mmCIF file of C-alpha atoms and ligand atoms in Angstrom:
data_model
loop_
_atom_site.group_PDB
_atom_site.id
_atom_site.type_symbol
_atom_site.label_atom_id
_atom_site.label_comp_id
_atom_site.label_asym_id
_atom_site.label_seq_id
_atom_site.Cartn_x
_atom_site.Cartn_y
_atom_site.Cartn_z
ATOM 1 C CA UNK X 1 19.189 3.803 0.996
ATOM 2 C CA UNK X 2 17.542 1.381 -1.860
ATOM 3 C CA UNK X 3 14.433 2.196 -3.034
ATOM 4 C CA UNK X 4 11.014 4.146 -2.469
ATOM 5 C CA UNK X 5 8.918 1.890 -4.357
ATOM 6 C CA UNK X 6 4.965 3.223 -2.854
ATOM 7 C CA UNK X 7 4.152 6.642 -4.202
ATOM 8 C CA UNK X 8 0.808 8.001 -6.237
ATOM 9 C CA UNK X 9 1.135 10.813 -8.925
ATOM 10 C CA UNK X 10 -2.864 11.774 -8.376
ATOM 11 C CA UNK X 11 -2.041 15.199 -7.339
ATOM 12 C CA UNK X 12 -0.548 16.116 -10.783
ATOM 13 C CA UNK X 13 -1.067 15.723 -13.875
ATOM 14 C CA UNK X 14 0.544 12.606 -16.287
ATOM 15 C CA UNK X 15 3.576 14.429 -17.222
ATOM 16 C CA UNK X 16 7.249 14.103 -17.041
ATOM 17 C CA UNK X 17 7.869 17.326 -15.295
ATOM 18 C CA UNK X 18 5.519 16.393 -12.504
ATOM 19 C CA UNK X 19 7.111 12.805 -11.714
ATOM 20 C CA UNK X 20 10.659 14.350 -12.165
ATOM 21 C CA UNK X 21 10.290 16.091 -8.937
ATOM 22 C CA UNK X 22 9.530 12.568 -6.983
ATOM 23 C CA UNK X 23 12.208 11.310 -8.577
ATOM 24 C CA UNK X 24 14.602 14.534 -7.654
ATOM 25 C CA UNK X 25 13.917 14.362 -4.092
ATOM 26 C CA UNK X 26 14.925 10.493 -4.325
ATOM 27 C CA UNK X 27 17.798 11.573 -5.667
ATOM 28 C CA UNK X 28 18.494 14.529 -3.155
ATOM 29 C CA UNK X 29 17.282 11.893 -0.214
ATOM 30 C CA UNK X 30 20.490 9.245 -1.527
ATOM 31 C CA UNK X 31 18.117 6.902 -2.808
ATOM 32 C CA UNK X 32 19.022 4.401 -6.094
ATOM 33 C CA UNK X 33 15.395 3.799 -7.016
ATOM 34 C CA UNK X 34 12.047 5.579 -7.142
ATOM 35 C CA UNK X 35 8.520 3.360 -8.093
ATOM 36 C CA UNK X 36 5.340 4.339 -8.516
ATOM 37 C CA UNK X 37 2.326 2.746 -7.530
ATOM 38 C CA UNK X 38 -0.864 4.109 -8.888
ATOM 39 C CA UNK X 39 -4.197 3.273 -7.103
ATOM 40 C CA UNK X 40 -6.240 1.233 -9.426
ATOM 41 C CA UNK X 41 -9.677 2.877 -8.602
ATOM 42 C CA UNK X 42 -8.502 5.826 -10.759
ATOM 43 C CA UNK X 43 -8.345 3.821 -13.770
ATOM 44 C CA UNK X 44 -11.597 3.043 -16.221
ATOM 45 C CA UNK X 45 -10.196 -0.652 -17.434
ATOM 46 C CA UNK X 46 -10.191 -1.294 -13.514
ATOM 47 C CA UNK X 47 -13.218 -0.182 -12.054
ATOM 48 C CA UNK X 48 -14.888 -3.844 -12.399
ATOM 49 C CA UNK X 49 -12.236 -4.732 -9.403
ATOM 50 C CA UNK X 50 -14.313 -3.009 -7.187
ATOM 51 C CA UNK X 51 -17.413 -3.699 -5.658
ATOM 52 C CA UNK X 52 -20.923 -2.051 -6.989
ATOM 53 C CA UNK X 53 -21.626 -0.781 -2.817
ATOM 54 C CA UNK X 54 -19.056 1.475 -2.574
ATOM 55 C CA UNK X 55 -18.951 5.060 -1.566
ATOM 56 C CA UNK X 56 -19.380 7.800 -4.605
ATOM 57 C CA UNK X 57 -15.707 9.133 -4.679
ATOM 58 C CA UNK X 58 -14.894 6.134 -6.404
ATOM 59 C CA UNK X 59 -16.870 6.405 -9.538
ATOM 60 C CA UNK X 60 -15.599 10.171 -9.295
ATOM 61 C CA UNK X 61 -12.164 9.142 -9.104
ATOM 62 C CA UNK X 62 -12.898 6.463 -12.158
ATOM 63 C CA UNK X 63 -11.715 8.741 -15.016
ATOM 64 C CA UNK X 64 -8.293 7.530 -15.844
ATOM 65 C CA UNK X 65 -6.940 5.463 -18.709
ATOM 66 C CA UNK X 66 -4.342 2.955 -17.651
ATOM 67 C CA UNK X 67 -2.121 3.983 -20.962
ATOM 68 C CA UNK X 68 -1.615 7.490 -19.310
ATOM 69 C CA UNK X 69 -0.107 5.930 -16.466
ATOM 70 C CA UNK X 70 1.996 3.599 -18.343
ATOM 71 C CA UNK X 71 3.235 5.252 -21.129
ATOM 72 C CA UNK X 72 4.342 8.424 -18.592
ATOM 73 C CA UNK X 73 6.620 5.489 -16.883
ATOM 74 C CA UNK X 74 7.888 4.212 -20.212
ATOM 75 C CA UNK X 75 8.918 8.044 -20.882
ATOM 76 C CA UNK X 76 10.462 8.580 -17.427
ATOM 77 C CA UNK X 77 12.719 5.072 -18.096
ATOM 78 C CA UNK X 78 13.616 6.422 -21.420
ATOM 79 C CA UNK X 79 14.883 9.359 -19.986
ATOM 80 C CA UNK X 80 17.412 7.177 -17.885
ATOM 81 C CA UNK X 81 15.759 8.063 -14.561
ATOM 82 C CA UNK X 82 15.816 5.049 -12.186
ATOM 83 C CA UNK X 83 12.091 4.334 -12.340
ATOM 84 C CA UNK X 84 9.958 1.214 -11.373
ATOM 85 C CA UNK X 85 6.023 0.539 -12.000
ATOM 86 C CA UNK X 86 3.658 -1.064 -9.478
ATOM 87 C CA UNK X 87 0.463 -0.628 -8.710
ATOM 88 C CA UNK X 88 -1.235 -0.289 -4.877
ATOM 89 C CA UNK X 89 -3.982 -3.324 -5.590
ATOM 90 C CA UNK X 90 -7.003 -3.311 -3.233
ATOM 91 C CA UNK X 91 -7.832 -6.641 -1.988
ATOM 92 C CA UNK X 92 -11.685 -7.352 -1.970
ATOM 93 C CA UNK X 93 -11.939 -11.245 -0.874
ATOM 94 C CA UNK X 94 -13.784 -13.273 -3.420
ATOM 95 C CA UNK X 95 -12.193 -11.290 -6.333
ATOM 96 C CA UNK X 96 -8.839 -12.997 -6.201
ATOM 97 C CA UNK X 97 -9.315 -14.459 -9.904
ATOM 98 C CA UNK X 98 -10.161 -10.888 -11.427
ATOM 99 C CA UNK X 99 -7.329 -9.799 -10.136
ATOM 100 C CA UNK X 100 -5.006 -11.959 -11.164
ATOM 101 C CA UNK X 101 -5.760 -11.537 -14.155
ATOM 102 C CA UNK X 102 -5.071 -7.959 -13.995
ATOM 103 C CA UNK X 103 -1.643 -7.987 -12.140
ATOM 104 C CA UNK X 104 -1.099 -10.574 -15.027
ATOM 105 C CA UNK X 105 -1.775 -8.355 -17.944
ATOM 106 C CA UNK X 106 1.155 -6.086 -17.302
ATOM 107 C CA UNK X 107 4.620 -6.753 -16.504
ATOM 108 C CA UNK X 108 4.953 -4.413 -13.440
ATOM 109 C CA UNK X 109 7.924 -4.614 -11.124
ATOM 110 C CA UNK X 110 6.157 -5.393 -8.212
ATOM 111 C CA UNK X 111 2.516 -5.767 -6.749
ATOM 112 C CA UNK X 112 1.930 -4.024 -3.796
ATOM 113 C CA UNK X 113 -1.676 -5.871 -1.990
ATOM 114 C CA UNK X 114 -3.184 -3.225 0.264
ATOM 115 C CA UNK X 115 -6.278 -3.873 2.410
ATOM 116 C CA UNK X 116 -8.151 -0.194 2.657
ATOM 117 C CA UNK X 117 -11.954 -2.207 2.560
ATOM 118 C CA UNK X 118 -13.742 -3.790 4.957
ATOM 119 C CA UNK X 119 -17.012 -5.431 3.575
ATOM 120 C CA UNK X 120 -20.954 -4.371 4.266
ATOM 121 C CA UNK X 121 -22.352 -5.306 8.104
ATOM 122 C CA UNK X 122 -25.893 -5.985 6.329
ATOM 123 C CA UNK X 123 -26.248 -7.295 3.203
ATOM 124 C CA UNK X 124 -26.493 -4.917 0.369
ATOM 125 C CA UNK X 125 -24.761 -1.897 2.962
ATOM 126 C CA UNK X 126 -21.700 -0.066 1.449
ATOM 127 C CA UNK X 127 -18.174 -1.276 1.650
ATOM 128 C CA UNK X 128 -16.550 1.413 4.303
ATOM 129 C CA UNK X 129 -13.403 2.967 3.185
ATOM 130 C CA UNK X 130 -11.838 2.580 7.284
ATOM 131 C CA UNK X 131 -8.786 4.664 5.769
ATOM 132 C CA UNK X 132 -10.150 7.810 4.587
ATOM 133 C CA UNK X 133 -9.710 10.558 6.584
ATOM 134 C CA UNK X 134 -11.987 12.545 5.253
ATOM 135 C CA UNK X 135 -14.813 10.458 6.029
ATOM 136 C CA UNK X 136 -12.784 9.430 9.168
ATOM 137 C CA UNK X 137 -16.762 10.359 11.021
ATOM 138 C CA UNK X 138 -17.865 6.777 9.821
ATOM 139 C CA UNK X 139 -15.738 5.485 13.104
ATOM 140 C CA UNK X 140 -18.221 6.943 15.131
ATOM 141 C CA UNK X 141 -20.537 4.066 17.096
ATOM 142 C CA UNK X 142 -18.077 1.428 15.301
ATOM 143 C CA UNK X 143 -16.740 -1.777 17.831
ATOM 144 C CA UNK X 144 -13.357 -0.988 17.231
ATOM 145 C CA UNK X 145 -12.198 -4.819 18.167
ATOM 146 C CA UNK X 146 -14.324 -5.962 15.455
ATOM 147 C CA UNK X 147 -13.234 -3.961 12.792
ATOM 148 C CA UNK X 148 -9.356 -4.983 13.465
ATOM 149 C CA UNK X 149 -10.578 -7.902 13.791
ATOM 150 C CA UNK X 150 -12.278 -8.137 10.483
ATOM 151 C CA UNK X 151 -9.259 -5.971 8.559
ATOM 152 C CA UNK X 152 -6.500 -8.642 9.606
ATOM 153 C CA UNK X 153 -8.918 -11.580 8.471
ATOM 154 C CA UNK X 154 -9.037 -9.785 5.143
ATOM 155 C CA UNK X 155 -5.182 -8.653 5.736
ATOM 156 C CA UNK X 156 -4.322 -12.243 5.952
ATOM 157 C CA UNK X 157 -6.156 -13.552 2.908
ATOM 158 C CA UNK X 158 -4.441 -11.330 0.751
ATOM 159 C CA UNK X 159 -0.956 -12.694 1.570
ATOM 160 C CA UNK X 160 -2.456 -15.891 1.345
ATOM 161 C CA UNK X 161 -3.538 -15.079 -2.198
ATOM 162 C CA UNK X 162 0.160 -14.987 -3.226
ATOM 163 C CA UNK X 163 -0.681 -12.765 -5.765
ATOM 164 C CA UNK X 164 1.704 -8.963 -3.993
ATOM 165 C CA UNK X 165 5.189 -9.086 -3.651
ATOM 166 C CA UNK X 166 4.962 -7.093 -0.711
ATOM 167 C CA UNK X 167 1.642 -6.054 1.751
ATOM 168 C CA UNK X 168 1.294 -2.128 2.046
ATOM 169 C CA UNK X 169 0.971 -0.269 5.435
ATOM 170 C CA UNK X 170 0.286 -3.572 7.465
ATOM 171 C CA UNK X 171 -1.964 -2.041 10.261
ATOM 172 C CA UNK X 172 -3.190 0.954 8.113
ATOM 173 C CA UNK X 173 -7.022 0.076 10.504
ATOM 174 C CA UNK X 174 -5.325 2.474 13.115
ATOM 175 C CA UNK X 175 -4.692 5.670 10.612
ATOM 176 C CA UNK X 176 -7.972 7.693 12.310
ATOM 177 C CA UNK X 177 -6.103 6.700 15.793
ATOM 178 C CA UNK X 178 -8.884 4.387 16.725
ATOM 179 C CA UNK X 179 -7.127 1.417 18.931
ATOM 180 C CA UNK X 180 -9.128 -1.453 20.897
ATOM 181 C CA UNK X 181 -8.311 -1.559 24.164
ATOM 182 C CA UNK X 182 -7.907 -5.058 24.024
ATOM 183 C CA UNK X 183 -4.166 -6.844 23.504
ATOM 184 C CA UNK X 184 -4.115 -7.486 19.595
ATOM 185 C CA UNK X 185 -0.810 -9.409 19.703
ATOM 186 C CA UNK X 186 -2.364 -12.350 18.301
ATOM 187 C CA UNK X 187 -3.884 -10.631 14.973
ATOM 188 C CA UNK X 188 -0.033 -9.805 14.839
ATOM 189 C CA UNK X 189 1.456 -13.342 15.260
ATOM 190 C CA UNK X 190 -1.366 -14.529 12.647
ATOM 191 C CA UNK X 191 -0.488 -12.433 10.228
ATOM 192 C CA UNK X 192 2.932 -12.508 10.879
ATOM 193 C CA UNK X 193 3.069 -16.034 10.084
ATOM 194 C CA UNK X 194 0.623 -15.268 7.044
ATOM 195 C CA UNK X 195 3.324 -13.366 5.450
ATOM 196 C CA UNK X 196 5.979 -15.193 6.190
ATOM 197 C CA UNK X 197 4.375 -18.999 4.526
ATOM 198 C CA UNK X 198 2.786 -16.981 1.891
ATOM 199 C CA UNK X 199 6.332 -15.292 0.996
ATOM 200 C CA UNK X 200 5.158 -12.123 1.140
ATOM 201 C CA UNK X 201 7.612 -8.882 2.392
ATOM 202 C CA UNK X 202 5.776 -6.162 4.597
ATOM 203 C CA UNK X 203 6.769 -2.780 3.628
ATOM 204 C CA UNK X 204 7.588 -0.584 6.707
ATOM 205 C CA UNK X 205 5.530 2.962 5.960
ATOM 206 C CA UNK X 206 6.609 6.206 7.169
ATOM 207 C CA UNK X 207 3.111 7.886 6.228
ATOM 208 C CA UNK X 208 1.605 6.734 9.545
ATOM 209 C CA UNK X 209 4.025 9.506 11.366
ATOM 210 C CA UNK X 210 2.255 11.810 8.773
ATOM 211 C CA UNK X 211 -1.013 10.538 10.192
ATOM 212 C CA UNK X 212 -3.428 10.862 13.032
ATOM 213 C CA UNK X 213 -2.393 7.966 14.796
ATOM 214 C CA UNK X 214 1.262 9.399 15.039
ATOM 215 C CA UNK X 215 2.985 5.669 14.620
ATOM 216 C CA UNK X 216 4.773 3.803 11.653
ATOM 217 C CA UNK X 217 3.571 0.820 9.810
ATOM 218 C CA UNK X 218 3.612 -1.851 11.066
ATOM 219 C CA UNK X 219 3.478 -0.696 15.142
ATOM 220 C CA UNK X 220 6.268 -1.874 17.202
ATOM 221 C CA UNK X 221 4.985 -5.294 18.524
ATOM 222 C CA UNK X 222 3.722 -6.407 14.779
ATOM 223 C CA UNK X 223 6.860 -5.430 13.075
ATOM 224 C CA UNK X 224 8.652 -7.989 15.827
ATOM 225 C CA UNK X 225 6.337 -10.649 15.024
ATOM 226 C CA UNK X 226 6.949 -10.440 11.566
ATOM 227 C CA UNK X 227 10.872 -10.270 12.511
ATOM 228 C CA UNK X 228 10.492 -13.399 14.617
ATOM 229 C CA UNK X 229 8.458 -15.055 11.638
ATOM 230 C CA UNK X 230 11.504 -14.380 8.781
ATOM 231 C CA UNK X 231 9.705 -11.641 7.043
ATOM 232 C CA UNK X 232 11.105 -9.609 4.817
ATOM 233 C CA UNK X 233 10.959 -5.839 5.028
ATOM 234 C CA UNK X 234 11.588 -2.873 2.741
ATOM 235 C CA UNK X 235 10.770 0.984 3.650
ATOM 236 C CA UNK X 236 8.463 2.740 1.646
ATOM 237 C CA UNK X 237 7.089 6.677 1.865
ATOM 238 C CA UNK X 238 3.583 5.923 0.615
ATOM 239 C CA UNK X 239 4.225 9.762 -1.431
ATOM 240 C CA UNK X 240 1.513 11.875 -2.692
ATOM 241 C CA UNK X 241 3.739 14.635 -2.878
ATOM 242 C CA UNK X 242 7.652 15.057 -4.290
ATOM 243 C CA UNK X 243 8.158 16.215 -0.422
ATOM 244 C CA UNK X 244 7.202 13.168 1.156
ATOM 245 C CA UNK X 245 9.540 11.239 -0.825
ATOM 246 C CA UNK X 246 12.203 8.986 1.333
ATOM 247 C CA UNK X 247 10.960 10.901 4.324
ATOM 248 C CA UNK X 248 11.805 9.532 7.727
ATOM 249 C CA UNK X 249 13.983 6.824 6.071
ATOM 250 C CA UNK X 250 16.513 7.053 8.629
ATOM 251 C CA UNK X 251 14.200 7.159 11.296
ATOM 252 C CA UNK X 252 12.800 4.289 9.909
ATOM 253 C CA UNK X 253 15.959 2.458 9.203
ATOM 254 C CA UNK X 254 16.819 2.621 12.562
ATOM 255 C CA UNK X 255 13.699 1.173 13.216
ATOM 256 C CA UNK X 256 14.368 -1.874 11.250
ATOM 257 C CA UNK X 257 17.815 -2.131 12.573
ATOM 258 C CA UNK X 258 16.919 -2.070 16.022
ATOM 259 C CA UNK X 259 13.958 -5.262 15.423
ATOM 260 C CA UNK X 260 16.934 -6.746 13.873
ATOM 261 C CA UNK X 261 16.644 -6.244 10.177
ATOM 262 C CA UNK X 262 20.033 -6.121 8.416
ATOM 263 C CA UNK X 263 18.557 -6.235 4.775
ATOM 264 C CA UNK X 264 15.515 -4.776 2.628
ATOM 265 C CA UNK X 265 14.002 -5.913 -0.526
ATOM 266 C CA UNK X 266 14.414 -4.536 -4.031
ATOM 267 C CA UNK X 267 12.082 -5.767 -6.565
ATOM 268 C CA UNK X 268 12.261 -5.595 -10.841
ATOM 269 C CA UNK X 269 10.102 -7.183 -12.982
ATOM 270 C CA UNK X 270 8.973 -9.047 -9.917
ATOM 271 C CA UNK X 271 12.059 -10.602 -8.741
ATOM 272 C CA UNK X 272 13.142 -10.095 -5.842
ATOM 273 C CA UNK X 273 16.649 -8.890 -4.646
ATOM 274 C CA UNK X 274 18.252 -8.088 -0.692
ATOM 275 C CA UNK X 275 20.085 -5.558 -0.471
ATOM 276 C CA UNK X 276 22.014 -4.088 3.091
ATOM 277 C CA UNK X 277 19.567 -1.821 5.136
ATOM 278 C CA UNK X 278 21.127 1.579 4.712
HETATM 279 ZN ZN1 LIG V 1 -2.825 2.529 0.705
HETATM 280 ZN ZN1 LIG V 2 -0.532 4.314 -1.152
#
């Protein structure tokens, strides 16, 4: 196996000792490298990349200096472990500039765009956080057509806005398990193509079988329209914990295999580099 390249260290402190276990599992797993992909909220410099309207955890969550993070990864490297630096970026339309200029200011390995957002009904309402399961109750009364609807619109712009090497958890709107009962093969083909004329890789996530919904990322029938499209793919944990780290990959390789994937991408300092499935 290549790489686990989508993992947060949120649950533990910034040290050495705490990261050495992700990358110890990797190691124990048969994987060659381990990256780390802090959420941005978490960091003071960032909190300007979000939106005013958002939900209170956020500002909570906003007590993090970006040196921590980056300095802990300098350490890890200079202990020879195998380690890579990313960051998960949100994608809020409209804020494309900003963010550039923040992907810009570091040299990360790669840039991992992740839509977890959707923006307010009503003017002035709150952003809603579709993703988090602990507030998982805001579902309730929602037109679940309309919100997939409205996540791959926002999906799409983000590949569009060329600025993520790869697009995290694809059709993370389904964690809470809430599907339309409409066909949505045509969000897939859309942003199938998206990805592939924006030259963006879709990372295939084995947290969904840790989630309610009980499926991978990207489902079945989106993962074959990004195959059919010329895609790229790479298989990532999405970690919290050293436990979760290259889980499933085999499961998950022989999901790629059987759409047809022979290769998966490995990414330093932003360049990008196949390498054989498993
Ligand atoms: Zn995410
Ligand atoms: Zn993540």
């Amino acid at each position: 196996m290549a790489a686990d390249y989508h993992m947060h260290l949120e649950r533990g402190p910034w040290a050495l000792e705490w990261l050495g276990r992700f990358v110890e599992t990797a190691r124990a797993r048969g994987l060659s490298e381990i990256g780390f992909s802090e959420h941005p909220h978490r960091f003071r410099e960032w909190r300007t990349l979000y939106p005013a309207n958002v939900p209170a955890w956020v500002d909570k969550e906003n007590t993090q200096h970006l040196d921590s993070y980056l300095r802990l990864i300098e350490e890890a490297r200079g202990a020879g472990l195998p380690v890579r630096c990313g960051v998960e970026w949100d994608f809020f339309p409209g804020c494309e500039a900003q963010l550039e200029r923040a992907i810009r200011a570091h040299p990360w390995d790669y840039a991992i765009g992740s839509v977890h957002w959707l923006p307010p009904e009503e003017p002035g309402g709150p952003w809603w956080d579709f993703d988090n399961l602990s507030r998982a109750g805001e579902w309730a009364g929602r037109d679940v057509l309309d919100a997939y609807r409205r996540y791959f619109r926002i999906l799409t712009q983000a590949a569009q806005s060329r600025l993520f090497d790869f697009i995290g958890h694809a059709d993370v709107i389904k964690v809470c398990g809430h599907r339309p009962a409409e066909d949505v093969s045509d969000l897939y083909e859309s942003a199938a193509s998206a990805f592939a004329s924006s030259g963006v890789c879709v990372e295939i996530n084995t947290a969904g079988w840790r989630k309610p919904v009980g499926e991978i990322y990207p489902a079945p029938r989106f993962l074959q329209a990004c195959r059919r499209a010329g895609v790229p793919v790479l298989i990532n944990s999405d970690a919290h914990i050293p436990e979760d780290v290259g889980r499933d990959f085999d499961r998950a390789a022989a999901y790629a295999g059987g759409m047809g994937y022979t290769e998966v991408a490995t990414f330093a300092s932003r360049t990008r580099r196949m390498v054989p499935l498993a």
